[in-house]
Tab-separated table of C-alpha atoms in Angstrom:
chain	number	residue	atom	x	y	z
A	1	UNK	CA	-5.219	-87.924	-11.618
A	2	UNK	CA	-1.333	-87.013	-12.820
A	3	UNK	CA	-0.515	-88.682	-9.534
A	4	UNK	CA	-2.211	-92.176	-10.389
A	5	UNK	CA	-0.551	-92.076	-13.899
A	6	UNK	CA	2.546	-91.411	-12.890
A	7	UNK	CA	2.375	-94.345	-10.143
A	8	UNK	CA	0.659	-96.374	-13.006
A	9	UNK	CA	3.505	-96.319	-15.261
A	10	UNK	CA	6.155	-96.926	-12.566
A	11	UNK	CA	4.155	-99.506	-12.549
A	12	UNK	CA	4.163	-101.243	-15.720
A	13	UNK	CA	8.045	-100.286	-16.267
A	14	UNK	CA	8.394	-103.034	-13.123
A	15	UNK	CA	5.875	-105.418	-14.415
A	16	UNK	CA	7.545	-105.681	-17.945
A	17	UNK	CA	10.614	-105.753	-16.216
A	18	UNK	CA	9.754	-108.778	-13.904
A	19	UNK	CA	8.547	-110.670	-17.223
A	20	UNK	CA	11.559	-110.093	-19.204
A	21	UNK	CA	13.591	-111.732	-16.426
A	22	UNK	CA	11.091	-114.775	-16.769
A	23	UNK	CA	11.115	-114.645	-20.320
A	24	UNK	CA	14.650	-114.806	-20.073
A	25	UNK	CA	15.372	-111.994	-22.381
A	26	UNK	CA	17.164	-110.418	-19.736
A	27	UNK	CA	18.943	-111.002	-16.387
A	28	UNK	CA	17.973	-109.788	-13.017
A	29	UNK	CA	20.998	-107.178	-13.031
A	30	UNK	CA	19.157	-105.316	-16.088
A	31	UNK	CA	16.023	-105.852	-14.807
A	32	UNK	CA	16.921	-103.843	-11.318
A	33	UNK	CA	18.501	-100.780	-13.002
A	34	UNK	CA	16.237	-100.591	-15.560
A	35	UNK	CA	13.340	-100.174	-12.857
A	36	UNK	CA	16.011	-97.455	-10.745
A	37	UNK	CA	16.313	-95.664	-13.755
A	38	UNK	CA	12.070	-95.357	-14.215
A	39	UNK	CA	12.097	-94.550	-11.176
A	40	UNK	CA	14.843	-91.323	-10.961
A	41	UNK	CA	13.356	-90.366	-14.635
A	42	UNK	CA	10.036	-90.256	-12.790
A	43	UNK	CA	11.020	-88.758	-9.446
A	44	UNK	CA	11.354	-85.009	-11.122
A	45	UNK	CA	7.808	-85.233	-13.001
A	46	UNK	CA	6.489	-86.282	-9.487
A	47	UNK	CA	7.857	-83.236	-7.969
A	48	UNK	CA	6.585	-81.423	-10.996
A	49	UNK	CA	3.041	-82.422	-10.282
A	50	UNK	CA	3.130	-82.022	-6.444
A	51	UNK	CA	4.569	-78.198	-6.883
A	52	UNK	CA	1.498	-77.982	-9.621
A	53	UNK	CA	-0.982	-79.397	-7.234
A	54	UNK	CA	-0.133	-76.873	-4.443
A	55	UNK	CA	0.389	-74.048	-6.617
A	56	UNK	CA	-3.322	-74.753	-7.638
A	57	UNK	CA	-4.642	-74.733	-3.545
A	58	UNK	CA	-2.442	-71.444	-3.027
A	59	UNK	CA	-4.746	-70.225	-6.114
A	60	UNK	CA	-7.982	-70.887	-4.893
A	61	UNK	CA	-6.938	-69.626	-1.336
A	62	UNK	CA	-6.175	-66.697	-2.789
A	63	UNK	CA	-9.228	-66.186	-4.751
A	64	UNK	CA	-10.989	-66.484	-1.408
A	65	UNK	CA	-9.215	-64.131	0.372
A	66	UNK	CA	-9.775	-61.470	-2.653
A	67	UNK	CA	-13.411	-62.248	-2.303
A	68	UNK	CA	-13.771	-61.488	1.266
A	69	UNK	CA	-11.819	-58.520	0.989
A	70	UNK	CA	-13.946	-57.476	-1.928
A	71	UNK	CA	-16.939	-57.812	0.820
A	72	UNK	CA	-19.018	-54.305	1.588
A	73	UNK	CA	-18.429	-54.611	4.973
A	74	UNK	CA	-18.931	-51.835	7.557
A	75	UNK	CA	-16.094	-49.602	6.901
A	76	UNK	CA	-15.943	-49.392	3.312
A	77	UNK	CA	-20.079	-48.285	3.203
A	78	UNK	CA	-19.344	-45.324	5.533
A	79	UNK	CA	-19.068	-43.166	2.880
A	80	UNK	CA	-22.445	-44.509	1.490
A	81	UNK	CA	-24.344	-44.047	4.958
A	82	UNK	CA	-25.982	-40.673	6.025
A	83	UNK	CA	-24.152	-38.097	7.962
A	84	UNK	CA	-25.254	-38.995	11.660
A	85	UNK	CA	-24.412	-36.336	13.797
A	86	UNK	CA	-27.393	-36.925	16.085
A	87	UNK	CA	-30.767	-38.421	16.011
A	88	UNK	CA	-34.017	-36.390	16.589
A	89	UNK	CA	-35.405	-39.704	17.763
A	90	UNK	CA	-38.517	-40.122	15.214
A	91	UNK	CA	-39.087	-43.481	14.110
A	92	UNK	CA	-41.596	-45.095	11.575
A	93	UNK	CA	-41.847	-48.781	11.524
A	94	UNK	CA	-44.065	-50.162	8.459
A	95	UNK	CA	-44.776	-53.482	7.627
A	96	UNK	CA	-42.586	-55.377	10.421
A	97	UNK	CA	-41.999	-59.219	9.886
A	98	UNK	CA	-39.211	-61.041	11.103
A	99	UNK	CA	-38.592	-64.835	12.020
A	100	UNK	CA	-35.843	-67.196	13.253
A	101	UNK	CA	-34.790	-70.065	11.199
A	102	UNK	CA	-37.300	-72.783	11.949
A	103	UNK	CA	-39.565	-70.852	14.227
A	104	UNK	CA	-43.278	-71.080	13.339
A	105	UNK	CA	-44.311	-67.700	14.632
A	106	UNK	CA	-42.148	-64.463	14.751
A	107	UNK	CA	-42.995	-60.406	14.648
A	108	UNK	CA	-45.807	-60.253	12.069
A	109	UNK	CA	-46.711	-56.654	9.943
A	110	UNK	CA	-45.663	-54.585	13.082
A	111	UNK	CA	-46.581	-50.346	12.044
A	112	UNK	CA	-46.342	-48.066	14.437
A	113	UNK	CA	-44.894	-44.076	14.810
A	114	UNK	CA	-42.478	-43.020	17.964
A	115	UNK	CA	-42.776	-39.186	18.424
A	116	UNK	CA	-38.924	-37.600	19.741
A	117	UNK	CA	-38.924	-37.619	23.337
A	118	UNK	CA	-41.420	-40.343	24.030
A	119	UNK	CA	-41.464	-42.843	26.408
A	120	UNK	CA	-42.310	-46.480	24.788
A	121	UNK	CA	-43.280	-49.632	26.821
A	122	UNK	CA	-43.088	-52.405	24.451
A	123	UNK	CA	-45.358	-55.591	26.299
A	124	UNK	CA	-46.942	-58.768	25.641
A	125	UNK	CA	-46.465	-62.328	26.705
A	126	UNK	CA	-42.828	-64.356	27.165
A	127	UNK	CA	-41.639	-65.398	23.633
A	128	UNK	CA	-43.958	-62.392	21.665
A	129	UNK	CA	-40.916	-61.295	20.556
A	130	UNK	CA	-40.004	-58.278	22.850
A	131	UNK	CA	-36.290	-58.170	22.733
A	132	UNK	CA	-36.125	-59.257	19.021
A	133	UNK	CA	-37.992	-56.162	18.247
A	134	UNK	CA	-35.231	-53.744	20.296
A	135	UNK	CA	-32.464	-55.855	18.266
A	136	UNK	CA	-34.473	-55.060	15.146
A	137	UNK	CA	-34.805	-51.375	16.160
A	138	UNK	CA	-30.841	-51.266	17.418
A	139	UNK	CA	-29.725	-52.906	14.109
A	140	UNK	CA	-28.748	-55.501	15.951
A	141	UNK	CA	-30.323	-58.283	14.043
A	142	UNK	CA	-30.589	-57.133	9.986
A	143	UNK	CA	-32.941	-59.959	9.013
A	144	UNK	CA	-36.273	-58.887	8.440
A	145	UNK	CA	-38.640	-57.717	5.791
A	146	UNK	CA	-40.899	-54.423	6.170
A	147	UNK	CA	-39.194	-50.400	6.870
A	148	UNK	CA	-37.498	-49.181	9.883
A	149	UNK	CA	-37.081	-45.093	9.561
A	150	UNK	CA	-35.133	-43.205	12.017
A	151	UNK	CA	-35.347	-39.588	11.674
A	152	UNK	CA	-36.878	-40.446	7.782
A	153	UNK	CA	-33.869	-42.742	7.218
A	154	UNK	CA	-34.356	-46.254	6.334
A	155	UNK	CA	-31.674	-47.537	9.498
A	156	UNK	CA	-30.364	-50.338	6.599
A	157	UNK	CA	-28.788	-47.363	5.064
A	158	UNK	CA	-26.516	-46.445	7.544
A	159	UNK	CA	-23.097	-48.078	8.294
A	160	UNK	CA	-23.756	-50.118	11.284
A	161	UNK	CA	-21.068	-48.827	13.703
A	162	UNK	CA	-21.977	-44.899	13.160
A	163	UNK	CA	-25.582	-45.591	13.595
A	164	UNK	CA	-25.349	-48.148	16.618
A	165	UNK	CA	-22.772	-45.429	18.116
A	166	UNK	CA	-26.186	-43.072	17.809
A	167	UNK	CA	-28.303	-45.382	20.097
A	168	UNK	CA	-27.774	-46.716	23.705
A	169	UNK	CA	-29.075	-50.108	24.239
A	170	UNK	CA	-28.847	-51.402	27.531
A	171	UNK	CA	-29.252	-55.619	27.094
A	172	UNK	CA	-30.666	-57.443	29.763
A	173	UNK	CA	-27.997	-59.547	30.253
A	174	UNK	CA	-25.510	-56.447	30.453
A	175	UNK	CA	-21.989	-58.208	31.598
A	176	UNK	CA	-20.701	-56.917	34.927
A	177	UNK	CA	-16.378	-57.393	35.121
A	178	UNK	CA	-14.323	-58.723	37.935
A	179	UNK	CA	-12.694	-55.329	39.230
A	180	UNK	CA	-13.897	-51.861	40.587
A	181	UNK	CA	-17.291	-50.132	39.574
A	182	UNK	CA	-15.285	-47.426	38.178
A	183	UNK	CA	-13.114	-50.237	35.753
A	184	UNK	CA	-16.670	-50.981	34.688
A	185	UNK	CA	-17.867	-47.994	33.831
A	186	UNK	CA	-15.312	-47.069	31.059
A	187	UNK	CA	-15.292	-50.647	30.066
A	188	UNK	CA	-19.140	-50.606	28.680
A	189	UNK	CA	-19.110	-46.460	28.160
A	190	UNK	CA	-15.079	-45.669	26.382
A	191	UNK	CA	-13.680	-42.555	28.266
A	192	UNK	CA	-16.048	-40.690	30.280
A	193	UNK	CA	-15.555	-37.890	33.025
A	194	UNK	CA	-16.041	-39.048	36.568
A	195	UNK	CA	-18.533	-36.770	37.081
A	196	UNK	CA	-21.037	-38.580	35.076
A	197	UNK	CA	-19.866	-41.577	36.908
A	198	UNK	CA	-21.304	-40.500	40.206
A	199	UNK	CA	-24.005	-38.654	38.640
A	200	UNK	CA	-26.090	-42.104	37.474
A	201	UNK	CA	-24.149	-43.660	40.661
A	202	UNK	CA	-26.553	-41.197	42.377
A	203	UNK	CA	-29.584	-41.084	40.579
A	204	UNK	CA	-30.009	-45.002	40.792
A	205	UNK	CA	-29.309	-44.574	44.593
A	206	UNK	CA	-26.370	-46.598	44.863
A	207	UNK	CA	-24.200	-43.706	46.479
A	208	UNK	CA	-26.246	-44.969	49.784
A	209	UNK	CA	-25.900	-48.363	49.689
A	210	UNK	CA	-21.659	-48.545	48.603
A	211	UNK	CA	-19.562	-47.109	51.428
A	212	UNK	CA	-16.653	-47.169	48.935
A	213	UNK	CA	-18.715	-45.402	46.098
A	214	UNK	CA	-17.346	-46.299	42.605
A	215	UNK	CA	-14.053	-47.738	43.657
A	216	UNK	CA	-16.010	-50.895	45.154
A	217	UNK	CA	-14.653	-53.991	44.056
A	218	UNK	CA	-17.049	-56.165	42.708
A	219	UNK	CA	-16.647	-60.068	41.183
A	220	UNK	CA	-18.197	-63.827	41.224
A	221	UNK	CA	-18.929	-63.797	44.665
A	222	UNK	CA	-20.010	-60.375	45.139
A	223	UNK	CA	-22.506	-60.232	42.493
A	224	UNK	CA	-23.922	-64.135	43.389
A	225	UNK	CA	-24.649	-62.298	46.308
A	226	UNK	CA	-25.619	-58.639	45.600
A	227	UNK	CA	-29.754	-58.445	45.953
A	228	UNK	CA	-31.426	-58.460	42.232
A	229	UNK	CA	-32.450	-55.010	43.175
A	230	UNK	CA	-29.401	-53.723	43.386
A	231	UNK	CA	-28.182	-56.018	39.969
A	232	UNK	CA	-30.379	-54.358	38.276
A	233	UNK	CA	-30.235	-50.499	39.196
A	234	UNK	CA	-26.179	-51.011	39.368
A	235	UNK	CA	-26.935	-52.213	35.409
A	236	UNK	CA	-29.381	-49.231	34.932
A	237	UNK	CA	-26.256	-46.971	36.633
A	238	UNK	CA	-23.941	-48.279	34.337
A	239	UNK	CA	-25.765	-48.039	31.278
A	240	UNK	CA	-27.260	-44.385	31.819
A	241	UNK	CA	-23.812	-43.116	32.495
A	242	UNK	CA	-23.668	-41.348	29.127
A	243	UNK	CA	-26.755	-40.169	27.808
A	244	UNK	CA	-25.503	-37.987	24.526
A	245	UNK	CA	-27.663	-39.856	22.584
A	246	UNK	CA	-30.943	-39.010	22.141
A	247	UNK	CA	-32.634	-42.884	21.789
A	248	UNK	CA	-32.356	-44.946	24.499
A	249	UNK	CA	-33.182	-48.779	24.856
A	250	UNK	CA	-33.672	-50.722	27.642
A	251	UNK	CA	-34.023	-54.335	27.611
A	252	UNK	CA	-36.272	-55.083	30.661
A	253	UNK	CA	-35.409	-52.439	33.002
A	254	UNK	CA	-35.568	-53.400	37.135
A	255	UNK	CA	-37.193	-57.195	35.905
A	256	UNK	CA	-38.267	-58.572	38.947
A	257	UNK	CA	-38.533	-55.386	41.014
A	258	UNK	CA	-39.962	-52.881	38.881
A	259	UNK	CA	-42.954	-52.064	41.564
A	260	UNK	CA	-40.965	-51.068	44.325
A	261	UNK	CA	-38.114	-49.465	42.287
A	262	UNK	CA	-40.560	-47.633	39.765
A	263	UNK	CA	-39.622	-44.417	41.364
A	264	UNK	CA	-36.446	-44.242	39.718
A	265	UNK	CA	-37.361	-44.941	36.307
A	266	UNK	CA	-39.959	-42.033	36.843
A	267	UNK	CA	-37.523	-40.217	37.891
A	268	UNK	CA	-35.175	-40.813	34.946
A	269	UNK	CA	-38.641	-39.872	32.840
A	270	UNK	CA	-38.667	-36.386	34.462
A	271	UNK	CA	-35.313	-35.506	34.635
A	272	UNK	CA	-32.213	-36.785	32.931
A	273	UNK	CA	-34.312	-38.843	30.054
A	274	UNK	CA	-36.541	-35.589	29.450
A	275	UNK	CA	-36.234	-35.101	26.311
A	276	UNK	CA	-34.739	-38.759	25.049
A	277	UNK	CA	-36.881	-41.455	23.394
A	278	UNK	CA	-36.791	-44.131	25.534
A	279	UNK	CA	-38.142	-47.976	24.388
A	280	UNK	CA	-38.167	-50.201	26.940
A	281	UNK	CA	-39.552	-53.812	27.103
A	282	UNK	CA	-41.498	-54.574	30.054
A	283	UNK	CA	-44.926	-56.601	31.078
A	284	UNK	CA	-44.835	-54.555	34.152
A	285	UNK	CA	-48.253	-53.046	34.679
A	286	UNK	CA	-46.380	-49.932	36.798
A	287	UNK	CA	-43.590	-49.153	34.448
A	288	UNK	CA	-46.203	-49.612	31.782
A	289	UNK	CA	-48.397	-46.822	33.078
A	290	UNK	CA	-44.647	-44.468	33.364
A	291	UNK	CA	-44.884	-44.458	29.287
A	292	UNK	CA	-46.759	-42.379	27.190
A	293	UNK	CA	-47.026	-45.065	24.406
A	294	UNK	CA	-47.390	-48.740	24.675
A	295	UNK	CA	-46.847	-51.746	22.301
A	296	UNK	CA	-48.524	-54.797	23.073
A	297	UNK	CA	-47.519	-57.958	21.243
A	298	UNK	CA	-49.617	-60.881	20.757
A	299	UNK	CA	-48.589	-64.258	21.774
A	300	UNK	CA	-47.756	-65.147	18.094
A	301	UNK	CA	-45.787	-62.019	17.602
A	302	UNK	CA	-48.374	-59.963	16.121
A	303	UNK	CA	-49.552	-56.473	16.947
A	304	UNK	CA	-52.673	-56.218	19.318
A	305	UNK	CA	-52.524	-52.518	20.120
A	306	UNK	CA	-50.033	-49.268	20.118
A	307	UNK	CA	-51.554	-46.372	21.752
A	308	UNK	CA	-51.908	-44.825	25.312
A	309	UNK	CA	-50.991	-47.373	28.057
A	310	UNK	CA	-53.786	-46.607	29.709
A	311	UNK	CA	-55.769	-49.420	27.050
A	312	UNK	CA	-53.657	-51.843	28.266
A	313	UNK	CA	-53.834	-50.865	31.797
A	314	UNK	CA	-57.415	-51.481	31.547
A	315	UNK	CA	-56.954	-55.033	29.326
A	316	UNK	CA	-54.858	-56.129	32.796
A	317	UNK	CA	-57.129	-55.088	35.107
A	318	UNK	CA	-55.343	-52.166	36.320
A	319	UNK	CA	-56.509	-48.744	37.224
């Protein structure tokens, strides 16, 4: 607005100007410094304005950044979370709903109770809702309405990093990197001892199948190539190298080949994930009977059944 009145009365200064010289009250000398003098008298309250102008968008970018950094973002609530040294692995979900924006059907009233050291299938049809339910659980996705207690803690009152440090979620679409086995390893685990390494390396059976062991180089080609199989219990491998923490989740484990690679997940069940709680996702009717608790989602998200897997066994026509 100051910019349009200054230019306005720039302006008028040459349109009276222009008039006088028709008028003939003055000559076209007088007229041309009088509108060079408007002009230079205007040129400082133009710069005036302009410095104004920005001085106000420097203000209001500044108020922005002081409200972001006023934010309660992750590190300044980690004084506000509870101490998390290491989870029992008891959790109580009540009340469950969560949707997508736009979706018509989503996790609906989900209640259920995971004992610590149980093994938790978590089933039902493609688009139920299976993986949005371990991003739930993983605090992943925050969005939802209902309780989520972890060892009598309501998870939304924990800083995110501490309590996502406390649980190992393996995604389904873990990323495998262009370089050795080993470079992968402490890419998706931080600094671990070799030992563990070779330790999952082993109890997924890879030891047998790569001469070169963990210094294997692996990349595009390689993995376009490398059986799903393999993919998946060189994912497994990777994921399971370190097991401090006593919840583990597993997005899908072996898809695909579960029935002749169930061995190893029992395996896993007996041995090294003893005493973890393990929830897994998984319409797989063998790794399904490996758990001693199943979920099974409806189509629409809702809860059909939690209880023994041997319901569901029976509801599939297995024995």
């Amino acid at each position: 607005m100051g910019g349009g009145l200054i230019q306005a009365i720039g302006t008028a200064a040459i349109v009276t100007a222009v008039i006088s010289v028709m008028d003939g009250t003055t000559n076209a000398g007088a007229m041309l410094a009088t509108v060079i003098l408007v002009w230079k008298a205007l040129g400082p309250i133009m710069g005036i304005y302009n410095s104004l102008a920005k001085f106000k968008t420097i203000q209001s970018s500044t108020a922005q950044i002081n409200a972001l950094m006023s934010l309660d973002d992750d590190k300044s609530s980690i004084e506000k979370s509870p101490p998390i040294r290491q989870f029992d692995g008891q959790i109580s979900v009540n009340g469950l709903v969560h949707r997508y924006p736009g979706a018509a059907t989503g996790l609906t009233n989900l209640s259920f109770k995971i004992a610590p050291g149980s093994k938790v299938a978590i089933s039902g049809p493609a688009g139920s809702g299976k993986t949005t339910l371990l991003m739930l659980l993983t605090g992943l996705e925050p969005r939802y309405q209902g309780s989520i207690l972890l060892d009598g803690h309501n998870i939304k009152q924990f800083n995110s990093f501490r309590y996502r440090k406390g649980i190992n979620y393996i995604p389904f679409d873990l990323h495998l990197y262009e370089g050795s086995i080993e470079s992968n390893y402490i890419l998706h685990n931080g600094v671990i001892s070799r030992e563990q390494m070779s330790q999952s390396f082993a109890l997924l059976g890879l030891d047998k199948v790569f001469p070169e062991g963990l210094g294997t180089m692996i990349g595009a080609d390689f993995l376009a190539n490398l059986p799903s199989g393999l993919m998946q219990r060189l994912r497994l491998a990777i994921g399971l190298a370190d097991t401090s923490q006593n919840i583990i989740v597993i997005d899908e484990p072996l898809v695909g080949v579960e029935s002749e690679h169930v061995t190893y997940i029992n395996q896993l069940f007996a041995g090294t994930l003893r005493h973890k709680t393990v929830i897994f996702t998984t319409v797989d009717p063998a790794l399904i009977s490996s758990s001693t608790f199943c979920l099974l989602l409806e189509k629409d998200g809702s809860q059909k059944y939690f209880g023994a897997p041997d319901k569901v066994m029976n509801a599939m026509g297995q024995h």
